[in-house]
Coordinates of C-alpha atoms and ligand atoms in Angstrom, one line a residue:
X7 CA 109.9 123.0 97.3
X8 CA 108.3 120.4 99.7
X9 CA 105.6 122.6 101.0
X10 CA 103.0 121.8 98.2
X11 CA 103.8 118.2 98.1
X12 CA 103.6 117.9 101.9
X13 CA 100.1 119.5 102.2
X14 CA 98.3 118.1 99.0
X15 CA 96.7 114.9 98.2
X16 CA 97.6 111.4 99.6
X17 CA 100.9 112.5 101.1
X18 CA 99.2 115.6 102.5
X19 CA 96.5 113.4 104.2
X20 CA 99.3 111.1 105.6
X21 CA 101.2 113.8 107.0
X22 CA 98.0 115.5 108.7
X23 CA 96.7 112.2 110.0
X24 CA 100.4 111.8 111.4
X25 CA 100.9 108.4 109.5
X26 CA 104.3 109.9 108.6
X27 CA 106.1 112.9 109.9
X28 CA 108.6 115.0 107.7
X29 CA 110.8 117.8 109.1
X30 CA 112.4 119.7 106.4
X31 CA 115.7 121.4 107.5
X32 CA 118.1 123.7 105.8
X33 CA 121.6 122.7 106.0
X34 CA 122.5 126.5 105.6
X35 CA 121.2 126.7 109.3
X36 CA 124.3 125.0 110.4
X37 CA 126.7 127.1 108.5
X38 CA 128.6 129.1 111.0
X39 CA 130.0 131.9 108.8
X40 CA 128.4 135.3 108.4
X41 CA 127.1 134.5 104.9
X42 CA 126.0 130.8 105.9
X43 CA 128.2 129.3 103.0
X44 CA 127.7 125.7 102.7
X45 CA 129.8 125.1 99.6
X46 CA 133.4 125.8 98.4
X47 CA 135.8 125.0 95.4
X48 CA 136.8 121.4 94.8
X49 CA 140.3 120.3 95.7
X50 CA 142.2 119.5 92.5
X51 CA 140.3 121.9 90.6
X52 CA 137.3 121.6 88.1
X53 CA 134.0 123.1 87.6
X54 CA 131.3 123.3 90.2
X55 CA 131.1 123.6 93.9
X56 CA 131.3 121.0 96.5
X57 CA 129.4 121.0 100.0
X58 CA 131.4 121.2 102.8
X59 CA 131.6 118.9 105.7
X60 CA 131.3 121.1 108.5
X61 CA 127.7 122.3 108.1
X62 CA 126.4 118.8 106.9
X63 CA 128.1 117.0 109.7
X64 CA 126.6 119.4 112.1
X65 CA 123.4 119.2 110.6
X66 CA 123.3 115.3 110.7
X67 CA 124.4 115.2 114.1
X68 CA 121.6 117.6 115.2
X69 CA 118.9 115.6 113.3
X70 CA 120.0 111.9 113.6
X71 CA 118.6 109.5 116.1
X72 CA 119.8 106.0 117.3
X73 CA 119.1 103.6 114.8
X74 CA 118.0 106.2 112.0
X75 CA 118.8 105.3 108.3
X76 CA 121.0 108.2 106.7
X77 CA 120.2 108.4 102.9
X78 CA 121.9 110.5 100.4
X79 CA 119.9 111.2 97.2
X80 CA 122.2 111.2 94.3
X81 CA 122.3 110.1 90.5
X82 CA 125.2 107.7 91.2
X83 CA 123.1 105.9 94.1
X84 CA 121.6 102.6 94.0
X85 CA 118.5 102.6 91.6
X86 CA 115.3 103.3 93.5
X87 CA 112.7 100.6 93.2
X88 CA 109.3 99.5 94.9
X89 CA 111.2 96.8 97.0
X90 CA 113.3 99.7 98.2
X91 CA 110.3 102.0 99.0
X92 CA 108.7 99.1 100.7
X93 CA 111.7 98.3 102.9
X94 CA 112.4 102.0 103.8
X95 CA 108.5 102.2 104.6
X96 CA 109.3 100.1 107.6
X97 CA 112.1 102.3 109.0
X98 CA 111.4 104.3 112.0
X99 CA 113.3 107.3 111.1
X100 CA 115.0 108.1 107.7
X101 CA 117.2 111.3 107.2
X102 CA 117.2 112.0 103.6
X103 CA 120.2 114.4 102.7
X104 CA 119.9 116.3 99.2
X105 CA 122.8 117.7 97.6
X106 CA 122.5 121.2 95.9
X107 CA 125.7 121.6 94.3
X108 CA 127.9 119.4 92.0
X109 CA 128.4 117.1 94.7
X110 CA 129.3 116.8 98.4
X111 CA 132.6 116.0 100.1
X112 CA 133.2 112.3 99.9
X113 CA 134.1 112.3 103.6
X114 CA 130.2 112.9 104.4
X115 CA 129.5 110.0 102.1
X116 CA 131.9 107.8 103.7
X117 CA 131.2 108.5 107.2
X118 CA 127.7 109.6 107.9
X119 CA 125.6 108.0 105.1
X120 CA 124.2 104.5 105.1
X121 CA 122.8 104.3 101.8
X122 CA 122.9 106.3 98.4
X123 CA 119.7 106.3 96.3
X124 CA 119.1 107.3 92.6
X125 CA 115.7 107.8 91.5
X126 CA 116.7 107.5 87.7
X127 CA 119.3 107.9 85.1
X128 CA 119.0 111.7 84.9
X129 CA 120.5 114.7 86.8
X130 CA 118.2 116.8 88.8
X131 CA 119.4 120.4 90.0
X132 CA 119.1 119.1 93.4
X133 CA 118.0 116.1 95.4
X134 CA 114.9 117.6 97.0
X135 CA 112.7 116.5 94.3
X136 CA 114.2 113.1 94.5
X137 CA 113.7 112.9 98.2
X138 CA 110.0 113.8 97.6
X139 CA 109.7 110.9 95.2
X140 CA 111.3 108.6 97.9
X141 CA 108.9 109.8 100.6
X142 CA 105.8 109.6 98.2
X143 CA 106.6 105.9 97.1
X144 CA 107.4 104.8 100.7
X145 CA 104.3 106.4 102.2
X146 CA 102.2 104.2 99.9
X147 CA 103.5 101.0 101.8
X148 CA 102.5 102.5 105.1
X149 CA 99.1 100.9 106.4
X150 CA 96.4 103.5 106.2
X151 CA 98.0 105.9 103.7
X152 CA 96.1 104.5 100.7
X153 CA 92.5 104.4 101.0
X154 CA 92.2 101.0 99.6
X155 CA 94.6 98.7 100.6
X156 CA 94.1 96.3 97.8
X157 CA 95.1 98.8 95.4
X158 CA 98.5 98.3 96.6
X159 CA 98.8 94.5 96.7
X160 CA 97.2 94.3 93.3
X161 CA 99.3 96.9 91.4
X162 CA 102.0 96.5 89.0
X163 CA 105.6 96.7 90.2
X164 CA 104.9 94.8 93.3
X165 CA 104.4 92.0 91.0
X166 CA 107.0 93.1 88.4
X167 CA 104.2 93.6 85.7
X168 CA 102.8 96.8 84.3
X169 CA 99.2 97.7 84.7
X170 CA 96.5 96.6 82.6
X171 CA 94.2 99.4 81.0
X172 CA 91.2 100.6 83.1
X173 CA 88.2 102.1 81.9
X174 CA 85.1 103.8 83.6
X175 CA 81.7 104.9 82.6
X176 CA 80.4 105.9 80.0
X177 CA 80.9 102.4 78.3
X178 CA 80.8 104.1 74.9
X179 CA 82.4 107.7 74.4
X180 CA 82.4 109.4 70.9
X181 CA 82.1 106.1 69.2
X182 CA 84.9 104.5 71.4
X183 CA 83.7 101.3 73.0
X184 CA 85.5 99.4 75.9
X185 CA 86.6 95.8 75.9
X186 CA 83.4 93.5 76.0
X187 CA 84.7 91.1 78.6
X188 CA 84.7 94.0 81.2
X189 CA 81.0 94.2 81.0
X190 CA 80.5 90.5 81.1
X191 CA 80.3 90.2 84.8
X192 CA 82.6 87.1 84.6
X193 CA 85.4 87.8 87.1
X194 CA 87.6 84.7 86.1
X195 CA 87.5 86.0 82.3
X196 CA 88.1 89.6 83.5
X197 CA 91.1 88.4 85.5
X198 CA 92.5 86.6 82.7
X199 CA 91.9 89.2 80.3
X200 CA 93.7 91.6 82.7
X201 CA 96.7 89.4 83.1
X202 CA 96.9 88.9 79.5
X203 CA 97.1 92.7 78.8
X204 CA 99.7 93.0 81.6
X205 CA 102.0 90.7 80.1
X206 CA 101.4 92.0 76.7
X207 CA 102.3 95.6 77.8
X208 CA 105.3 94.6 80.0
X209 CA 106.7 92.4 77.0
X210 CA 106.3 95.6 74.8
X211 CA 107.3 98.4 77.0
X212 CA 109.6 97.0 79.8
X213 CA 110.8 93.2 78.6
X214 CA 113.7 93.5 81.3
X215 CA 111.0 93.0 84.0
X216 CA 110.1 89.7 82.6
X217 CA 113.7 88.3 82.9
Ligands
ADE328 N1 120.2 114.3 92.8 C1 120.3 114.7 91.4 N2 119.8 113.9 90.5 C2 119.3 112.9 91.1 C3 118.7 111.6 90.9 N3 118.5 111.2 89.6 N4 118.4 110.9 91.9 C4 118.6 111.1 93.2 N5 119.0 112.3 93.5 C5 119.4 113.1 92.6

């Protein structure tokens, strides 16, 4: 699932230029039985399977380094935000654990996980895409990953406002023109217009960000 993501586009370039490094490992490689089973039925009954302690503890012990931050991706974790992405971008080594079944044994979460993150109020079939989202969002905070550093400091969410509308050439397309102010060359007016659009959009779509 991560191959294409790691080799394409901005994250691909960051990976190639070694601004970030990602090692993808499979917990099944630490299963000791013949069928490499990593899950089992839940104590107390109920639907679904639960990831077992043994392979996950063994995998974690094999990959963790002193001072690394161990994160479990789960829909019941802390909400992922731009602030969180920025904080994680400063860590030297993250271990991102994604669950693949109904859940994982609570003893894993209690003992070898430092932090739990959710990327949103929906349930994915597994945490791997969530881990990719975390990697992508934090990579953008690593100096050199984005071509133009300004695009980060300027962008929405770092300032808790949604973005203003963007236009490029041609100035008129199929009878649709662009806001006059953008052609004025008056940078003060353009900034004012952009801020007003941001506030308007945020008020409409995400009023919670303004509070
Ligand atoms: N695993 C499954 N759903 C998830 C979510 N929303 N966030 C993080 N990890 C998940």
